[in-house]
Short mmCIF file of N, CA and C in Angstrom, two decimals:
data_model
loop_
_atom_site.label_atom_id
_atom_site.label_comp_id
_atom_site.label_asym_id
_atom_site.label_seq_id
_atom_site.Cartn_x
_atom_site.Cartn_y
_atom_site.Cartn_z
N MET A 1 -22.41 -12.51 15.41
CA MET A 1 -21.63 -11.80 16.24
C MET A 1 -21.88 -10.23 16.37
N THR A 2 -21.74 -9.48 17.45
CA THR A 2 -22.14 -7.75 17.86
C THR A 2 -21.26 -7.15 17.70
N THR A 3 -21.55 -6.20 17.29
CA THR A 3 -20.35 -4.83 17.12
C THR A 3 -20.46 -4.24 18.24
N GLU A 4 -21.25 -4.19 18.66
CA GLU A 4 -22.15 -3.04 19.65
C GLU A 4 -21.11 -3.53 20.75
N ALA A 5 -20.52 -2.27 21.57
CA ALA A 5 -19.48 -1.93 22.65
C ALA A 5 -20.12 -1.57 24.19
N ALA A 6 -20.38 -2.05 24.86
CA ALA A 6 -20.37 -1.73 26.07
C ALA A 6 -20.55 -0.28 26.43
N PRO A 7 -21.79 0.71 26.56
CA PRO A 7 -21.38 2.42 27.04
C PRO A 7 -20.25 2.20 27.68
N PRO A 8 -19.53 3.38 28.29
CA PRO A 8 -18.28 3.37 28.78
C PRO A 8 -18.88 3.72 30.98
N PRO A 9 -17.99 3.68 31.57
CA PRO A 9 -18.89 3.56 32.45
C PRO A 9 -19.00 4.89 33.45
N GLY A 10 -20.43 4.99 33.81
CA GLY A 10 -21.03 6.26 34.87
C GLY A 10 -22.30 6.99 33.18
N SER A 11 -21.72 6.28 32.19
CA SER A 11 -22.95 6.88 31.42
C SER A 11 -24.49 6.08 31.18
N THR A 12 -25.27 6.59 30.73
CA THR A 12 -26.67 5.63 31.14
C THR A 12 -26.96 4.73 30.12
N GLY A 13 -26.22 5.09 28.90
CA GLY A 13 -26.06 4.25 27.53
C GLY A 13 -27.04 4.98 26.40
N THR A 14 -27.61 6.04 27.09
CA THR A 14 -28.75 6.49 25.67
C THR A 14 -27.56 7.69 25.18
N PRO A 15 -27.68 7.80 24.15
CA PRO A 15 -26.71 9.16 23.57
C PRO A 15 -27.49 10.57 23.68
N PRO A 16 -26.37 11.38 24.04
CA PRO A 16 -27.19 12.85 23.99
C PRO A 16 -28.10 13.31 22.85
N ALA A 17 -28.67 14.02 23.63
CA ALA A 17 -29.78 14.54 22.64
C ALA A 17 -28.88 15.80 21.80
N GLY A 18 -29.08 15.94 20.62
CA GLY A 18 -28.23 16.73 19.54
C GLY A 18 -29.08 17.90 19.37
N PRO A 19 -28.29 18.73 18.49
CA PRO A 19 -29.53 19.98 17.67
C PRO A 19 -30.41 19.31 16.88
N THR A 20 -30.92 20.34 16.95
CA THR A 20 -32.73 19.77 16.40
C THR A 20 -32.49 19.80 14.41
N ALA A 21 -33.69 19.54 14.13
CA ALA A 21 -33.38 20.34 13.05
C ALA A 21 -33.62 21.63 12.32
N GLU A 22 -34.91 22.25 12.83
CA GLU A 22 -34.65 23.66 12.63
C GLU A 22 -33.35 24.47 13.65
N GLU A 23 -32.87 23.74 14.50
CA GLU A 23 -31.52 24.20 14.66
C GLU A 23 -30.34 24.81 14.07
N PHE A 24 -30.55 23.47 12.83
CA PHE A 24 -29.84 23.25 11.84
C PHE A 24 -30.03 24.46 11.18
N VAL A 25 -31.33 24.41 10.49
CA VAL A 25 -31.75 25.63 9.17
C VAL A 25 -31.68 26.50 9.44
N SER A 26 -31.69 26.75 10.90
CA SER A 26 -31.22 28.25 11.70
C SER A 26 -30.15 28.84 11.24
N VAL A 27 -28.95 27.61 11.22
CA VAL A 27 -27.31 28.02 11.64
C VAL A 27 -27.23 27.83 10.02
N GLN A 28 -27.55 27.57 9.17
CA GLN A 28 -27.53 27.44 7.81
C GLN A 28 -27.80 28.78 7.15
N GLN A 29 -28.81 29.26 7.90
CA GLN A 29 -29.20 30.74 7.19
C GLN A 29 -28.94 31.93 7.79
N SER A 30 -27.88 31.80 9.12
CA SER A 30 -27.58 32.18 9.37
C SER A 30 -26.06 32.85 8.77
N PRO A 31 -26.17 34.45 9.07
CA PRO A 31 -25.10 35.49 8.27
C PRO A 31 -23.50 34.76 8.45
N GLU A 32 -23.68 34.15 9.86
CA GLU A 32 -22.01 33.17 10.05
C GLU A 32 -21.95 32.26 9.38
N PHE A 33 -22.74 31.33 8.90
CA PHE A 33 -22.71 30.35 7.90
C PHE A 33 -22.21 30.94 6.51
N ALA A 34 -23.32 31.99 6.11
CA ALA A 34 -22.99 32.79 4.42
C ALA A 34 -22.09 32.74 4.35
N GLU A 35 -21.02 33.57 6.04
CA GLU A 35 -19.85 33.87 5.41
C GLU A 35 -18.51 32.92 5.01
N LEU A 36 -19.01 31.83 5.78
CA LEU A 36 -18.04 30.61 6.08
C LEU A 36 -18.15 29.95 4.72
N ARG A 37 -19.24 29.96 4.19
CA ARG A 37 -19.46 29.57 2.55
C ARG A 37 -18.84 30.19 1.96
N ARG A 38 -19.08 31.42 1.64
CA ARG A 38 -18.35 32.19 0.65
C ARG A 38 -16.74 32.20 1.10
N SER A 39 -16.44 32.33 2.01
CA SER A 39 -14.80 32.16 2.51
C SER A 39 -14.28 31.43 1.40
N TYR A 40 -15.14 30.05 1.78
CA TYR A 40 -14.63 28.89 0.91
C TYR A 40 -14.86 29.02 -0.46
N ARG A 41 -15.77 29.19 -0.72
CA ARG A 41 -15.71 29.00 -1.72
C ARG A 41 -15.25 29.70 -3.12
N SER A 42 -14.87 31.49 -2.33
CA SER A 42 -14.09 32.53 -2.91
C SER A 42 -12.34 31.81 -2.94
N PHE A 43 -12.64 30.74 -2.10
CA PHE A 43 -10.94 30.24 -2.83
C PHE A 43 -11.21 28.88 -3.37
N ALA A 44 -12.19 27.99 -2.86
CA ALA A 44 -11.63 26.85 -4.16
C ALA A 44 -12.76 26.54 -5.37
N PHE A 45 -13.05 27.09 -5.26
CA PHE A 45 -13.65 27.71 -7.07
C PHE A 45 -12.59 28.04 -7.58
N PRO A 46 -12.05 29.52 -7.69
CA PRO A 46 -11.55 29.92 -8.68
C PRO A 46 -9.80 29.01 -8.82
N LEU A 47 -9.66 27.87 -7.88
CA LEU A 47 -8.17 27.36 -7.84
C LEU A 47 -8.72 25.96 -8.43
N THR A 48 -9.74 25.96 -8.28
CA THR A 48 -10.25 24.86 -9.29
C THR A 48 -10.24 24.48 -10.36
N VAL A 49 -10.99 26.05 -10.90
CA VAL A 49 -11.25 26.08 -12.33
C VAL A 49 -9.44 26.66 -12.78
N ALA A 50 -8.74 27.12 -12.12
CA ALA A 50 -7.62 27.53 -12.81
C ALA A 50 -7.06 25.97 -13.12
N PHE A 51 -7.22 24.84 -12.40
CA PHE A 51 -6.20 24.09 -12.08
C PHE A 51 -6.83 23.16 -13.10
N ILE A 52 -8.04 22.90 -13.12
CA ILE A 52 -8.28 22.00 -14.48
C ILE A 52 -8.66 22.28 -15.82
N ALA A 53 -8.36 24.01 -15.69
CA ALA A 53 -8.18 24.92 -16.88
C ALA A 53 -5.92 24.40 -17.55
N TRP A 54 -5.53 24.62 -16.43
CA TRP A 54 -4.04 24.54 -16.49
C TRP A 54 -3.82 22.65 -16.51
N TYR A 55 -4.65 21.71 -15.89
CA TYR A 55 -4.31 20.72 -16.80
C TYR A 55 -4.95 20.38 -17.90
N LEU A 56 -5.67 21.16 -18.63
CA LEU A 56 -6.22 20.56 -19.74
C LEU A 56 -5.34 21.32 -20.77
N LEU A 57 -4.51 22.08 -20.30
CA LEU A 57 -3.64 22.48 -21.50
C LEU A 57 -2.54 21.86 -21.42
N TYR A 58 -1.71 21.49 -20.55
CA TYR A 58 -1.37 20.13 -20.37
C TYR A 58 -1.68 18.83 -21.84
N VAL A 59 -2.95 18.83 -21.38
CA VAL A 59 -3.62 17.15 -22.29
C VAL A 59 -3.42 18.20 -23.65
N LEU A 60 -3.70 19.28 -23.61
CA LEU A 60 -4.07 20.32 -24.93
C LEU A 60 -3.01 19.94 -26.27
N LEU A 61 -2.31 20.40 -24.78
CA LEU A 61 -0.65 20.63 -25.54
C LEU A 61 -0.13 19.14 -26.03
N SER A 62 -0.22 18.53 -24.88
CA SER A 62 0.57 16.83 -25.30
C SER A 62 -0.10 16.10 -26.67
N ASN A 63 -1.75 16.63 -27.20
CA ASN A 63 -2.19 16.12 -28.26
C ASN A 63 -1.79 16.84 -29.47
N TYR A 64 -1.95 18.39 -29.35
CA TYR A 64 -1.69 18.79 -30.49
C TYR A 64 -0.22 19.54 -30.93
N ALA A 65 0.32 19.86 -30.14
CA ALA A 65 2.00 20.65 -30.02
C ALA A 65 2.98 19.09 -29.58
N GLY A 66 3.14 18.17 -30.53
CA GLY A 66 4.03 17.22 -29.87
C GLY A 66 5.75 17.64 -30.50
N GLY A 67 5.72 18.86 -31.34
CA GLY A 67 6.57 18.88 -31.38
C GLY A 67 7.10 19.94 -30.19
N PHE A 68 6.52 20.97 -29.94
CA PHE A 68 7.08 21.90 -28.66
C PHE A 68 7.04 20.67 -27.26
N MET A 69 6.25 20.08 -26.84
CA MET A 69 6.21 19.07 -25.93
C MET A 69 7.26 18.22 -25.94
N GLY A 70 7.82 17.60 -27.11
CA GLY A 70 9.13 17.18 -27.00
C GLY A 70 10.53 17.44 -27.28
N THR A 71 10.52 18.93 -26.85
CA THR A 71 11.98 20.11 -27.24
C THR A 71 12.52 19.74 -25.82
N LYS A 72 13.83 19.04 -25.71
CA LYS A 72 14.63 18.71 -25.46
C LYS A 72 15.02 20.24 -24.81
N LEU A 73 15.04 20.17 -23.34
CA LEU A 73 15.11 21.48 -22.01
C LEU A 73 17.35 21.23 -22.07
N PHE A 74 17.67 19.53 -21.73
CA PHE A 74 18.85 19.87 -21.23
C PHE A 74 18.63 17.42 -21.14
N GLY A 75 19.63 17.27 -21.58
CA GLY A 75 19.97 15.75 -21.82
C GLY A 75 18.55 15.03 -22.18
N ASN A 76 18.20 14.49 -21.07
CA ASN A 76 16.61 13.80 -21.77
C ASN A 76 15.46 14.18 -21.01
N ILE A 77 15.25 15.38 -20.72
CA ILE A 77 14.62 16.04 -19.76
C ILE A 77 14.08 16.63 -20.93
N ASN A 78 12.49 16.95 -21.39
CA ASN A 78 12.06 18.03 -22.67
C ASN A 78 10.77 18.58 -21.83
N VAL A 79 10.45 19.13 -22.47
CA VAL A 79 8.89 20.25 -21.92
C VAL A 79 7.71 19.57 -21.29
N ALA A 80 7.52 18.69 -22.27
CA ALA A 80 6.33 17.09 -21.63
C ALA A 80 6.82 16.52 -20.14
N LEU A 81 7.82 16.54 -19.76
CA LEU A 81 8.14 16.25 -18.46
C LEU A 81 8.02 17.09 -17.37
N VAL A 82 8.92 18.41 -17.83
CA VAL A 82 8.87 19.31 -17.05
C VAL A 82 7.43 19.84 -16.37
N LEU A 83 6.60 19.99 -17.45
CA LEU A 83 4.87 19.78 -17.21
C LEU A 83 4.52 19.22 -16.57
N GLY A 84 4.56 18.10 -16.95
CA GLY A 84 4.01 16.66 -16.11
C GLY A 84 4.27 16.71 -14.78
N LEU A 85 5.40 16.67 -14.53
CA LEU A 85 5.81 17.69 -12.88
C LEU A 85 5.41 18.77 -11.90
N ALA A 86 5.21 19.39 -12.73
CA ALA A 86 5.06 20.51 -12.83
C ALA A 86 3.49 20.68 -12.41
N GLN A 87 2.88 19.54 -12.76
CA GLN A 87 0.99 19.39 -12.43
C GLN A 87 1.26 18.81 -11.47
N PHE A 88 2.36 17.64 -10.66
CA PHE A 88 2.25 17.15 -9.32
C PHE A 88 2.58 18.60 -8.26
N ALA A 89 3.51 18.92 -8.92
CA ALA A 89 3.83 20.49 -8.08
C ALA A 89 2.62 21.68 -8.14
N THR A 90 2.03 21.72 -8.59
CA THR A 90 0.66 22.10 -8.20
C THR A 90 -0.10 22.08 -7.79
N THR A 91 -0.64 20.56 -7.78
CA THR A 91 -1.37 19.85 -6.76
C THR A 91 -0.94 19.85 -5.51
N PHE A 92 0.47 19.97 -5.05
CA PHE A 92 0.65 19.97 -3.63
C PHE A 92 0.23 21.56 -3.60
N LEU A 93 0.99 22.64 -3.88
CA LEU A 93 0.72 23.59 -3.69
C LEU A 93 -0.59 24.00 -3.80
N ILE A 94 -1.33 23.53 -3.85
CA ILE A 94 -2.89 23.73 -4.01
C ILE A 94 -3.21 23.13 -2.52
N ALA A 95 -2.99 22.09 -2.22
CA ALA A 95 -3.11 21.95 -0.94
C ALA A 95 -2.43 22.16 0.05
N TRP A 96 -1.20 22.75 -0.03
CA TRP A 96 -0.89 23.65 1.04
C TRP A 96 -1.38 24.50 1.19
N LEU A 97 -1.54 25.58 -0.10
CA LEU A 97 -2.75 26.87 0.21
C LEU A 97 -3.93 26.60 0.95
N TYR A 98 -4.41 26.09 0.67
CA TYR A 98 -5.76 25.13 1.41
C TYR A 98 -5.73 24.82 2.47
N ALA A 99 -5.06 24.07 3.15
CA ALA A 99 -4.64 23.93 4.40
C ALA A 99 -4.35 25.14 5.16
N ARG A 100 -3.44 26.19 4.64
CA ARG A 100 -3.60 27.19 5.26
C ARG A 100 -4.22 28.58 5.67
N HIS A 101 -5.36 28.31 3.87
CA HIS A 101 -6.84 29.10 4.25
C HIS A 101 -7.49 28.70 5.31
N ALA A 102 -8.01 27.14 5.20
CA ALA A 102 -8.53 26.63 6.22
C ALA A 102 -8.50 27.09 7.32
N ALA A 103 -7.11 26.67 7.86
CA ALA A 103 -6.83 26.48 9.53
C ALA A 103 -7.06 28.37 9.71
N ALA A 104 -6.76 29.10 8.79
CA ALA A 104 -6.59 30.77 8.85
C ALA A 104 -8.03 31.38 9.03
N LYS A 105 -8.88 30.67 8.09
CA LYS A 105 -10.18 31.45 8.01
C LYS A 105 -11.34 30.67 8.12
N LEU A 106 -11.16 29.12 7.70
CA LEU A 106 -12.49 28.38 7.52
C LEU A 106 -12.44 27.92 9.35
N ASP A 107 -11.40 27.12 10.24
CA ASP A 107 -11.67 26.46 10.75
C ASP A 107 -11.87 27.46 11.89
N PRO A 108 -11.60 28.32 12.07
CA PRO A 108 -12.18 29.58 13.69
C PRO A 108 -13.50 29.65 13.70
N ARG A 109 -14.13 29.87 11.94
CA ARG A 109 -15.21 29.92 11.99
C ARG A 109 -15.99 29.19 11.89
N ALA A 110 -15.72 27.94 11.27
CA ALA A 110 -16.53 26.62 11.68
C ALA A 110 -16.91 26.35 12.91
N ALA A 111 -15.60 26.79 14.00
CA ALA A 111 -15.98 26.05 15.63
C ALA A 111 -16.50 26.96 15.79
N ALA A 112 -16.61 28.72 16.07
CA ALA A 112 -17.38 29.48 16.65
C ALA A 112 -18.84 29.02 16.24
N ILE A 113 -19.58 28.25 15.24
CA ILE A 113 -20.78 27.79 14.55
C ILE A 113 -21.09 26.78 15.56
N LYS A 114 -20.00 25.94 15.55
CA LYS A 114 -20.05 24.72 15.89
C LYS A 114 -20.05 24.77 17.37
N ALA A 115 -19.46 25.43 18.42
CA ALA A 115 -19.63 25.78 19.50
C ALA A 115 -20.96 26.46 19.96
N ARG A 116 -21.58 27.31 19.62
CA ARG A 116 -22.73 28.24 19.70
C ARG A 116 -23.72 26.88 19.34
N MET A 117 -23.76 25.70 18.24
CA MET A 117 -24.60 24.50 18.75
C MET A 117 -24.99 23.79 19.35
N GLU A 118 -23.23 23.51 20.12
CA GLU A 118 -23.14 23.06 21.21
C GLU A 118 -23.50 23.84 22.61
N ALA A 119 -23.76 24.85 22.74
CA ALA A 119 -24.23 25.45 23.84
C ALA A 119 -25.57 25.63 23.91
N SER A 120 -26.19 25.45 22.80
CA SER A 120 -27.67 25.63 22.64
C SER A 120 -28.25 23.81 23.20
N GLU A 121 -27.49 23.40 23.60
CA GLU A 121 -28.12 22.06 23.32
C GLU A 121 -28.60 21.41 24.90
#
């Protein structure tokens, strides 16, 4: 059984030539790409470290501060449940913040780099 489809009408069946390895290396070494990487890393690394620290705090509190985590806040809701749900809220908040950051700062720079590479084909 073959999984190859026929080329679209009007095409010659050969894939278009893409950028060469040298072009990829030159883009990787460009100041524009370095700024894109810096912008990504300056957002992603601190938030990753902060979230891991927040998660480890929750785990350590769960293991070593059972009395505190078992403190009832209201009804059957205790500190552990609130902090556990806050982990989910934090995850969604970070995802939302990253989507905003990517749309505002990363995507336009990446699109400019892509357009420059496609123009050189």
